[in-house]
XYZ file of C-alpha atoms in Angstrom:
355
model
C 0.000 0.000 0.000
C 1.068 3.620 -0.840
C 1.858 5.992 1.925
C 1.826 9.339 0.828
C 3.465 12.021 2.688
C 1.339 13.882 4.987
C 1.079 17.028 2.854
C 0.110 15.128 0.110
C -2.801 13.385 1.620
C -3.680 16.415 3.740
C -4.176 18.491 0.598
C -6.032 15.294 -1.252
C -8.533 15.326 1.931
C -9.068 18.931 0.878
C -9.629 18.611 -2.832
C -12.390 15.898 -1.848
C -14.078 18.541 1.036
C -13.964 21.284 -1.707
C -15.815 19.256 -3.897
C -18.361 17.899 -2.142
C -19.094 21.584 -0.578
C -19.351 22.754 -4.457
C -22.098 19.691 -4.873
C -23.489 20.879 -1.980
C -23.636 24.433 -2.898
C -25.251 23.712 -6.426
C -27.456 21.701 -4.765
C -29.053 24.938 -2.041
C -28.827 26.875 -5.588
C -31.047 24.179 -7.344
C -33.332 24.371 -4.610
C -33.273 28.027 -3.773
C -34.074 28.584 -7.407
C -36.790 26.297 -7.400
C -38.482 28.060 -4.605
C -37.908 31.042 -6.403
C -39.954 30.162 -8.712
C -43.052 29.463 -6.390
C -42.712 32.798 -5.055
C -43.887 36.491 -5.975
C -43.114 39.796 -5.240
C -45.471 42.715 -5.243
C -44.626 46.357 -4.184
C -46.429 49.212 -3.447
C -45.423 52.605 -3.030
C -46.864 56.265 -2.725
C -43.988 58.066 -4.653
C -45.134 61.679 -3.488
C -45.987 64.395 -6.178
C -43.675 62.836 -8.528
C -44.639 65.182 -11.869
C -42.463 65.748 -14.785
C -40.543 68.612 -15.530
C -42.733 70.052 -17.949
C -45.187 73.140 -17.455
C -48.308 72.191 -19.934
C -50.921 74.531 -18.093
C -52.985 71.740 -17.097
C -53.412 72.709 -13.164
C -51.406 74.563 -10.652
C -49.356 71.844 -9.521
C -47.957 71.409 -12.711
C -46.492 74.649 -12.916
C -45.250 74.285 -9.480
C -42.899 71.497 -10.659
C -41.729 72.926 -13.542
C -38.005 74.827 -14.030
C -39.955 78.368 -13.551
C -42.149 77.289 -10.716
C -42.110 77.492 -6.978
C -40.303 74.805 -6.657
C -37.619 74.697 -9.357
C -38.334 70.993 -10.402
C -35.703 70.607 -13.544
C -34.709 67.458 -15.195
C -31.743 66.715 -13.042
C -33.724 66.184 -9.845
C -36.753 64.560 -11.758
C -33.962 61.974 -12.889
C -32.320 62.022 -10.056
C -35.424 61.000 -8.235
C -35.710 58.242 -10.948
C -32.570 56.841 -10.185
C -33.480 56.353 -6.566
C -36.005 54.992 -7.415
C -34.525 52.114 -9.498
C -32.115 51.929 -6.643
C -34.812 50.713 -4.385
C -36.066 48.223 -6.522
C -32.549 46.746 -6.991
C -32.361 47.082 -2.680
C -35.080 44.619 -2.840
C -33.253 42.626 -5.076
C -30.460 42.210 -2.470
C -33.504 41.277 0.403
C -35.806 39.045 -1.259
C -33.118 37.619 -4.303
C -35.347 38.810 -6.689
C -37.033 42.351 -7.819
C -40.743 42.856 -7.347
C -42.543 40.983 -10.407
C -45.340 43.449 -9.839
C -45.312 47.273 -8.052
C -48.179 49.552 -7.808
C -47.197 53.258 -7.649
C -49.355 56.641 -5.620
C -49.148 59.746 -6.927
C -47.314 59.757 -10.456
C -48.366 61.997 -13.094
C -48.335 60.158 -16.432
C -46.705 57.924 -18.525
C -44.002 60.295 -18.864
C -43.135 59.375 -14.979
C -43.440 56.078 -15.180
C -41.522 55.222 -18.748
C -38.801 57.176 -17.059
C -38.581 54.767 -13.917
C -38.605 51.345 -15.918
C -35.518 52.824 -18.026
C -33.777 54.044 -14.918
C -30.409 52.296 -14.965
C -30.412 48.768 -14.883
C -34.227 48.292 -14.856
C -33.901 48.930 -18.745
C -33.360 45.210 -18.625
C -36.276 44.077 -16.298
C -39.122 43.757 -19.336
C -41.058 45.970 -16.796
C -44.845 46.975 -18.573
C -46.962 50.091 -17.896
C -50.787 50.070 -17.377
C -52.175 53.719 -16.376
C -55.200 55.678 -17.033
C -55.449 59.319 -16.369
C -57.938 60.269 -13.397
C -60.324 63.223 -12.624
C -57.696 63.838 -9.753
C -57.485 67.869 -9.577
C -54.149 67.821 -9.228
C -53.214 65.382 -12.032
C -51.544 62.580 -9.693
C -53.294 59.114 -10.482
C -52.258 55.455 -9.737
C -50.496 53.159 -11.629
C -49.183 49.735 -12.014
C -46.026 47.573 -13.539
C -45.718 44.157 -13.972
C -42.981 42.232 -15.463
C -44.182 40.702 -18.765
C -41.357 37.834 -18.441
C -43.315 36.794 -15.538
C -46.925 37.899 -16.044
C -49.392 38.062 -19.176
C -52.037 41.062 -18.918
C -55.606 39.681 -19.830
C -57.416 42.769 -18.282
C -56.928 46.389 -17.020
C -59.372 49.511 -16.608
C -59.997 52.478 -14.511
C -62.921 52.038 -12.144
C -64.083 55.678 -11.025
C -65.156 56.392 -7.509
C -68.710 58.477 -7.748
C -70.076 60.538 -5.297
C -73.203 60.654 -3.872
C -75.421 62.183 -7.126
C -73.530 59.591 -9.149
C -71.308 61.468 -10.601
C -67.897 61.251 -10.629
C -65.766 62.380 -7.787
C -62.571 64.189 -8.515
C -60.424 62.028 -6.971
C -58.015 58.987 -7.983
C -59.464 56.085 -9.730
C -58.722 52.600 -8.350
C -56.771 50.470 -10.552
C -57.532 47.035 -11.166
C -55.323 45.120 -13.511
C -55.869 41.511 -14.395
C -52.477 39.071 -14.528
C -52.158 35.714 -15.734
C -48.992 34.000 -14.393
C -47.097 32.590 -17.624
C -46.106 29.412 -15.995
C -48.956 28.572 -14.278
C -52.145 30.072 -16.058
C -53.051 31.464 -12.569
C -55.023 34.868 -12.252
C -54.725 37.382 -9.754
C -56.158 40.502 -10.064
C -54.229 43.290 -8.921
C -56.117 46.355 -7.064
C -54.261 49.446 -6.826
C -55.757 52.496 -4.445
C -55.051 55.823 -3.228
C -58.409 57.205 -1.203
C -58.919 60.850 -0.279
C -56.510 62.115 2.449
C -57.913 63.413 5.326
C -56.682 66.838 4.095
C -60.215 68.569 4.985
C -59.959 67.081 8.727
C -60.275 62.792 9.643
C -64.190 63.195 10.396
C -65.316 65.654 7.090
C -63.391 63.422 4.811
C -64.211 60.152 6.231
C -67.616 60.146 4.147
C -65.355 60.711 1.086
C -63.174 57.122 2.345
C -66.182 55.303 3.085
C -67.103 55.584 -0.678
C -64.341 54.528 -1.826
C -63.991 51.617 0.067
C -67.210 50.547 -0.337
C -65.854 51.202 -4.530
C -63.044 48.985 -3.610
C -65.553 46.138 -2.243
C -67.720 46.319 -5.286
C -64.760 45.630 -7.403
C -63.782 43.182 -5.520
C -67.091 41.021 -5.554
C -67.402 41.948 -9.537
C -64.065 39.817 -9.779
C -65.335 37.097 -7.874
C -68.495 36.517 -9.755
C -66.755 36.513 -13.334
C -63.049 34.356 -12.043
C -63.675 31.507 -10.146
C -60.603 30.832 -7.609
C -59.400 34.053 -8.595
C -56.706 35.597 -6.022
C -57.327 38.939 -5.382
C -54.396 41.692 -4.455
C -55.178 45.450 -3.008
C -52.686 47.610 -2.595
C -52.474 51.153 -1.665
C -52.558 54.251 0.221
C -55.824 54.198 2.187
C -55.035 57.048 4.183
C -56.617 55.574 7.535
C -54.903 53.153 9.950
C -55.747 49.228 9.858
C -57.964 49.904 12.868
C -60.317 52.065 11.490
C -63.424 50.668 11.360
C -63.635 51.628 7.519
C -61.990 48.040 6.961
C -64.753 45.934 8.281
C -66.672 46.652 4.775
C -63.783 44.310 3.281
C -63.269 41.940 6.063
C -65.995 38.998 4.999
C -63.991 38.304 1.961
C -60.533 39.638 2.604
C -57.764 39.979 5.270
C -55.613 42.992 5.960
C -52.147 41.646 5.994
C -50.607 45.176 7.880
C -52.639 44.406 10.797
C -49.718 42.596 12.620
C -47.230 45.045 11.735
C -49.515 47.812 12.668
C -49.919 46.315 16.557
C -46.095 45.869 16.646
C -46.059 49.850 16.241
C -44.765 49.835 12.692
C -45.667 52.399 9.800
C -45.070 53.610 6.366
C -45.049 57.193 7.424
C -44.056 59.350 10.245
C -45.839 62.658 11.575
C -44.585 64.229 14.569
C -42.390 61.859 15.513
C -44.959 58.897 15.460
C -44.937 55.981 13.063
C -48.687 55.519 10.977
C -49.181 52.738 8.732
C -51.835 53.666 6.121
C -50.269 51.851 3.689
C -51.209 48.518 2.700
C -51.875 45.278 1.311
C -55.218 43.272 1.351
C -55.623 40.095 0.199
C -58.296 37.554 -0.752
C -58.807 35.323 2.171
C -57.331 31.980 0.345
C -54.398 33.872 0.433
C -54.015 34.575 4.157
C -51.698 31.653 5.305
C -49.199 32.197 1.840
C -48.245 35.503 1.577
C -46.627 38.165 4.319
C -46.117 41.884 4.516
C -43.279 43.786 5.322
C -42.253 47.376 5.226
C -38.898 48.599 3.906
C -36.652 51.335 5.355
C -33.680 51.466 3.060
C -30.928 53.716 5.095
C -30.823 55.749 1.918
C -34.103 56.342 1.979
C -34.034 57.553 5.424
C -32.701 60.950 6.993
C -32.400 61.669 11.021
C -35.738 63.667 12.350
C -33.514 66.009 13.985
C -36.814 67.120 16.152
C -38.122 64.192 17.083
C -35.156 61.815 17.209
C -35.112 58.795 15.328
C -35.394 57.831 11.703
C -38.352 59.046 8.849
C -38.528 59.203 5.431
C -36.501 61.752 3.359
C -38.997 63.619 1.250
C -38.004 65.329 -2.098
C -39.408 68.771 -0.642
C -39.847 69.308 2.778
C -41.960 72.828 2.319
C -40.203 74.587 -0.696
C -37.000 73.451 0.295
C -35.375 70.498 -1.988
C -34.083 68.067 0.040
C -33.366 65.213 -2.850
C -35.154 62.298 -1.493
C -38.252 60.344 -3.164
C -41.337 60.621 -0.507
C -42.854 61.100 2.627
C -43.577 57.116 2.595
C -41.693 54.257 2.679
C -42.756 51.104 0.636
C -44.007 47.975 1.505
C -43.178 44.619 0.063
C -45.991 41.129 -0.020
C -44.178 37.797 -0.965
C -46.476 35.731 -2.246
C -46.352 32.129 -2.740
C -44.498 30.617 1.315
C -45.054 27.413 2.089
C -46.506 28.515 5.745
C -47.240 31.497 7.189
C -44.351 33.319 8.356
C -44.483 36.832 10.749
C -44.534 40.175 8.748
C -40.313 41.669 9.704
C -39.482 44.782 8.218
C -36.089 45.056 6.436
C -34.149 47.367 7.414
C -30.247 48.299 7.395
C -30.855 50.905 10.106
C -33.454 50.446 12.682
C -35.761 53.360 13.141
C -37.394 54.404 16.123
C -40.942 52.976 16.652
């Protein structure tokens, strides 16, 4: 028998760990890839007045952000709050291993906004799609939705306006609803996206003004029901009222609130007066409940220090006329889609803020 010299068989030993750990490794890859694969991601965000550049005399707030206007909005900061942005969405890349398959945006002005975005950068690449209707919104800021078309077919999308109590259409948002048809499966899931009045006028004048459009939302949300059988159903948005208003009971026979946790642990997408609120949210069809979590992301570079308060909040493009270079006044929120088990809503975060 051959004795090899220590060395020898010390570095053979090693050339036989190395490659079962690369068998091993290919292996978690294989597998993490195949869960992958189960999985979705859907974002939401309120993106906060985010108009183009241009002064077209449709309303005052677009000749507020214009070059000439109050508040000096020029290309470079438009882009620059592009880039951000597309930064974010490649942040969640790093979290979740993937970018969001679908996002739903607040407060974007028009295709203009929203082209710009999906070629941002790297997200040229993503095969990102558009679907957006102009509202009756009196400032021009509507709702919008993308959707990667690598990932998801669109068999359906349309505006559904929010009336008021004559009938007639309110000037407000719309609520997006946007049919998707997985491309692997053939599974439909209709995608809801919402921004109700803000309470603006005061919580208690206004609240009529939420109550209709929730009640909108629910009335969507049976329409889909009766024409897809074993349809999922996905709302997203800003409601502008916290999970325990009693607004959300009109939804609750047929849908679950998935902030609710997050909400009780003190968590929130936006922070007034040095106090976290969560108005932003996702609410899913009930068959969804036990496969799907929230969470709510607080990128450090989305962040800035609340020098009054102490703490963490979100760094806002313009806090008053001042530019201050950030993207909102909210911080998205992120549903995977597709777990094996439930799993409790965590928010990601690089540096913790102060609930």
């Amino acid at each position: 028998m051959t004795i090899l010299p220590p060395v020898v068989q010390t570095l053979k030993n090693m050339k036989g760990i190395i490659y079962s750990a690369i068998l091993i490794l290919l292996h978690t890859a294989a597998s993490a890839q195949e869960g992958n694969e189960k999985e979705n991601i859907v974002m939401f965000w309120n993106i906060e007045n985010f108009f183009d550049f241009k002064d077209e005399g449709k309303n005052d707030s677009d000749r507020e952000f214009s070059p000439e206007g109050e508040r000096r909005w020029t290309g470079s900061r438009f882009y620059a709050k592009c880039n951000a942005i597309a930064k974010t969405v490649l942040w969640i890349k790093d979290i979740y291993g993937n970018i969001p398959d679908v996002a739903g945006f607040a407060e974007v002005e028009n295709l203009f906004v929203l082209k710009s975005i999906i070629n941002s950068g790297p997200l040229k690449k993503s095969d990102y799609r558009i679907v957006h209707y102009d509202s009756s919104d009196p400032r021009g800021i509507d709702v919008a939705l993308i959707y990667r078309n690598d990932i998801f077919e669109k068999t359906a999308s349309k505006p559904c306006r929010i009336t008021n109590s004559s009938g007639d259409p309110a000037n407000t948002r719309d609520i997006l609803c946007v049919t998707l048809k997985n491309r692997k499966t053939g599974h439909l899931t209709a995608f809801i996206v919402n921004h109700h009045p803000s309470k603006f006028s005061g919580a208690s004048s206004s609240r009529p003004k939420r109550e209709t459009a929730m009640r909108r939302l629910k009335s969507i949300c049976d329409s889909i029901r009766s024409e897809y059988t074993g349809i999922d159903i996905i709302a997203m948005g800003d409601f502008n009222d916290t999970p325990d208003n009693g607004l959300f009971s009109i939804l609750e026979d047929n849908m679950t609130n998935m902030s609710s946790e997050l909400y009780s642990k003190g968590e929130g997408t936006i922070r007034y007066k040095g106090r976290w609120d969560l108005i932003d949210m996702f609410i899913v069809s009930n068959q969804l409940e036990g496969h799907c979590r929230m969470s709510i992301l607080y990128p450090p570079f989305l962040m800035t220090a609340d020098r009054t308060y102490g703490g963490l909040k979100p760094l806002r493009t313009y806090s008053g006329p001042k530019y201050e270079g950030g993207v909102s006044d909210h911080c998205p929120i992120i549903l995977k889609i597709g777990l094996t088990e439930q799993q409790p809503g965590r928010s990601h975060i690089l540096s913790e803020p102060s609930f």
